[in-house]
Amino acid sequence: VTLQNVTFAYPDTERPALCAVDLRIDPGEKVAVVGASGAGKTTLTKLLLRFYDPGEGRVTLDGRDIRDLSLSDLRRNVAAVLQETLVFDGTIADNIRWGRPDATDDDIERAARAADVHRFVQDLPDGYATRVGQRGRLLSGGQRQRLAIARAMIRDAPVLLLDEPTTGLDAESSERVLVPLRRLMAGRTTLMISHNLLTVTDADRIVFLDNGRITAVGTH
């Protein structure tokens, strides 16, 4: 994954969210982007998922400008675990299967075990058939986030985007989420977004973003 001289401003704003950003993530490499709120971190994920296109420069996947890929091809190769977990008013199994609609029940359970979902599902009245309510209101924040990790596990995409996946969780829930997150990152090209250096200790490289510009690069 590369960003080449990428500059981007949101519609109807004067100040660019990103300015001349150059970033390369090699296959299997884990790169963290840290910085204060408003530094432009989440904008990177929006460009990689093509919610927006850069005003200048280009984003490539395996050397191809992602604007030349169909959206379905691009998003088939990218899994995302975001700060705001999308959980639907269906069953536990439905929510995991959303990552790969043709998944079998065995596939779902394997992903759930890897994401530490299986443990709490066993205590639910209907197991994987338990409905979680609108926006997953019957689950805790940590349980919703582990459900999102299971969905990314079953998707099995080579590129992974993590945008503040532990924000809003208490210390104990964060620790529980970090264990399956490490399993999910193994062997994948990963871009993780955080404002907290403590959550990116597993990164191969850390990029510091300040007012839309990369101002430092190094290890933890």
Coordinates of C-alpha atoms in Angstrom, one line a residue:
V1 CA 0.0 0.0 0.0
T2 CA 1.4 3.4 -0.9
L3 CA 0.4 7.0 -0.7
Q4 CA 2.3 9.1 -3.1
N5 CA 2.4 12.9 -2.5
V6 CA -1.2 12.8 -1.3
T7 CA -2.9 16.1 -0.6
F8 CA -6.6 16.2 0.4
A9 CA -9.1 18.7 1.6
Y10 CA -12.7 18.0 2.6
P11 CA -15.4 19.7 0.5
D12 CA -16.1 23.3 1.6
T13 CA -13.0 23.5 3.7
E14 CA -9.9 25.6 3.1
R15 CA -7.3 23.9 5.2
P16 CA -6.1 20.5 3.7
A17 CA -6.6 17.5 6.0
L18 CA -3.5 15.9 4.4
C19 CA -0.5 17.7 2.8
A20 CA 2.0 16.0 0.5
V21 CA 1.9 12.7 2.4
D22 CA 4.3 9.9 1.2
L23 CA 3.9 6.6 2.9
R24 CA 4.7 3.0 1.9
I25 CA 3.5 -0.1 3.8
D26 CA 5.2 -3.3 2.6
P27 CA 3.4 -6.7 2.5
G28 CA 2.9 -8.0 6.0
E29 CA 4.2 -4.8 7.6
K30 CA 2.4 -3.2 10.5
V31 CA 2.5 0.6 10.4
A32 CA 0.9 2.8 13.0
V33 CA -0.1 6.4 12.5
V34 CA -0.3 8.5 15.6
G35 CA -1.1 12.2 16.3
A36 CA -3.5 14.5 18.0
S37 CA -7.2 14.6 17.2
G38 CA -7.7 16.5 13.9
A39 CA -4.2 15.6 12.6
G40 CA -5.6 13.8 9.6
K41 CA -5.2 10.2 10.8
T42 CA -8.8 8.9 10.0
T43 CA -8.7 10.7 6.6
L44 CA -6.1 8.1 5.6
T45 CA -8.5 5.3 6.1
K46 CA -11.2 7.1 4.2
L47 CA -8.9 7.5 1.2
L48 CA -7.8 3.9 1.4
L49 CA -11.5 2.7 1.4
R50 CA -12.3 5.3 -1.4
F51 CA -14.9 7.2 0.6
Y52 CA -12.9 10.1 -1.0
D53 CA -10.2 10.4 -3.6
P54 CA -7.1 12.6 -3.1
G55 CA -7.1 16.1 -4.6
E56 CA -3.4 15.5 -5.5
G57 CA -1.2 12.5 -5.6
R58 CA -2.4 8.9 -5.7
V59 CA -3.0 5.8 -3.5
T60 CA -1.9 2.5 -4.8
L61 CA -2.5 -1.2 -4.0
D62 CA 0.2 -3.5 -5.4
G63 CA 1.3 -0.7 -7.7
R64 CA -2.2 0.0 -9.1
D65 CA -4.0 3.3 -8.5
I66 CA -7.0 2.3 -6.5
R67 CA -9.1 4.6 -8.7
D68 CA -8.5 2.0 -11.4
L69 CA -10.0 -0.8 -9.3
S70 CA -13.7 -1.5 -8.9
L71 CA -14.9 -0.6 -5.5
S72 CA -15.9 -4.2 -4.9
D73 CA -12.4 -5.5 -5.8
L74 CA -10.8 -2.9 -3.6
R75 CA -13.0 -3.5 -0.6
R76 CA -12.7 -7.3 -1.0
N77 CA -9.0 -6.9 -0.3
V78 CA -9.4 -4.6 2.7
A79 CA -10.9 -5.3 6.1
A80 CA -11.5 -2.5 8.6
V81 CA -12.1 -2.4 12.4
L82 CA -13.2 1.1 13.2
Q83 CA -13.7 3.2 16.3
E84 CA -17.5 3.2 15.8
T85 CA -18.4 -0.5 15.5
L86 CA -21.1 -1.3 13.1
V87 CA -23.3 -3.9 14.7
F88 CA -26.7 -4.8 13.2
D89 CA -30.0 -5.8 14.7
G90 CA -29.5 -9.5 13.9
T91 CA -27.9 -12.5 15.5
I92 CA -24.3 -13.0 16.5
A93 CA -23.9 -15.3 13.5
D94 CA -25.5 -12.8 11.1
N95 CA -23.1 -10.1 12.3
I96 CA -20.0 -12.2 11.8
R97 CA -21.2 -13.6 8.4
W98 CA -21.6 -10.0 7.1
G99 CA -17.8 -10.2 6.6
R100 CA -18.2 -13.1 4.2
P101 CA -21.8 -14.0 3.2
D102 CA -20.9 -17.5 2.0
A103 CA -19.3 -18.5 5.3
T104 CA -20.4 -21.8 6.9
D105 CA -21.3 -22.2 10.6
D106 CA -17.9 -23.8 11.2
D107 CA -16.2 -20.8 9.6
I108 CA -18.1 -18.5 11.9
E109 CA -17.2 -20.5 15.0
R110 CA -13.5 -20.6 14.0
A111 CA -13.5 -16.8 13.5
A112 CA -15.4 -16.3 16.8
R113 CA -12.9 -18.4 18.7
A114 CA -9.9 -16.5 17.2
A115 CA -11.6 -13.2 18.2
D116 CA -12.5 -14.3 21.7
V117 CA -16.2 -14.1 20.9
H118 CA -17.0 -17.7 21.5
R119 CA -16.3 -17.4 25.2
F120 CA -19.1 -14.9 25.8
V121 CA -21.4 -16.4 23.2
Q122 CA -21.6 -19.6 25.3
D123 CA -23.3 -17.6 28.1
L124 CA -25.9 -16.2 25.8
P125 CA -29.4 -17.7 25.9
D126 CA -29.5 -18.8 22.2
G127 CA -25.7 -18.9 21.5
Y128 CA -24.9 -17.7 18.0
A129 CA -28.6 -17.3 17.3
T130 CA -28.9 -14.6 20.0
R131 CA -30.2 -11.3 18.6
V132 CA -28.0 -8.4 19.7
G133 CA -30.5 -5.5 19.3
Q134 CA -30.2 -2.2 17.4
R135 CA -26.5 -1.2 17.2
G136 CA -25.7 -4.2 19.4
R137 CA -27.2 -2.6 22.5
L138 CA -27.4 -5.9 24.3
L139 CA -23.6 -6.3 24.1
S140 CA -20.9 -4.4 26.0
G141 CA -18.4 -2.1 24.1
G142 CA -15.7 -4.7 24.3
Q143 CA -18.0 -7.5 23.1
R144 CA -19.1 -5.4 20.1
Q145 CA -15.5 -4.7 19.2
R146 CA -14.6 -8.4 19.4
L147 CA -17.6 -9.1 17.1
A148 CA -16.1 -6.6 14.6
I149 CA -12.7 -8.4 14.9
A150 CA -14.4 -11.8 14.2
R151 CA -16.0 -10.2 11.1
A152 CA -12.6 -9.1 9.9
M153 CA -11.2 -12.5 10.7
I154 CA -13.7 -14.3 8.5
R155 CA -13.2 -11.7 5.7
D156 CA -9.6 -12.8 5.6
A157 CA -8.5 -9.8 3.5
P158 CA -4.7 -9.1 3.0
V159 CA -4.9 -5.4 4.0
L160 CA -6.2 -4.4 7.4
L161 CA -7.2 -1.0 8.6
L162 CA -7.6 -0.4 12.4
D163 CA -8.9 3.1 13.3
E164 CA -8.8 3.6 17.1
P165 CA -10.2 0.1 17.8
T166 CA -9.9 0.4 21.6
T167 CA -11.2 4.0 22.0
G168 CA -14.0 4.2 24.6
L169 CA -13.1 0.9 26.3
D170 CA -11.9 0.6 29.8
A171 CA -8.4 -0.8 30.5
E172 CA -9.6 -4.4 31.1
S173 CA -11.8 -4.4 27.9
S174 CA -8.9 -2.9 25.9
E175 CA -6.6 -5.7 27.0
R176 CA -9.2 -8.3 26.0
V177 CA -9.5 -6.7 22.6
L178 CA -5.8 -6.4 22.0
V179 CA -5.2 -10.1 22.2
P180 CA -7.5 -11.0 19.2
L181 CA -6.3 -7.9 17.4
R182 CA -2.8 -9.3 17.4
R183 CA -4.0 -12.5 16.0
L184 CA -5.9 -10.6 13.3
M185 CA -2.8 -8.5 12.4
A186 CA -0.5 -11.6 12.0
G187 CA 0.7 -11.8 8.4
R188 CA -1.5 -8.9 7.1
T189 CA -0.4 -5.5 5.8
T190 CA -1.8 -3.3 8.6
L191 CA -2.4 0.4 9.0
M192 CA -3.4 1.2 12.6
I193 CA -4.6 4.6 13.6
S194 CA -4.2 5.8 17.2
H195 CA -3.7 8.9 19.3
N196 CA -2.2 6.6 22.0
L197 CA 1.4 5.4 21.7
L198 CA 0.7 2.6 24.3
T199 CA -1.6 0.8 21.9
V200 CA 0.8 0.6 19.0
T201 CA 3.8 -1.2 20.6
D202 CA 3.4 -4.0 18.1
A203 CA 4.0 -1.7 15.1
D204 CA 7.0 -2.3 12.9
R205 CA 7.1 1.5 12.2
I206 CA 5.3 4.5 13.7
V207 CA 4.5 7.6 11.7
F208 CA 3.7 10.8 13.5
L209 CA 1.1 13.0 11.8
D210 CA 0.8 16.7 12.7
N211 CA -1.6 19.1 10.9
G212 CA -1.8 16.7 7.9
R213 CA 1.9 16.3 7.5
I214 CA 4.3 13.5 8.4
T215 CA 6.7 15.0 10.9
A216 CA 8.5 12.0 12.3
V217 CA 8.9 8.3 11.6
G218 CA 10.5 5.7 13.8
T219 CA 10.0 2.6 16.1
H220 CA 8.2 2.6 19.4

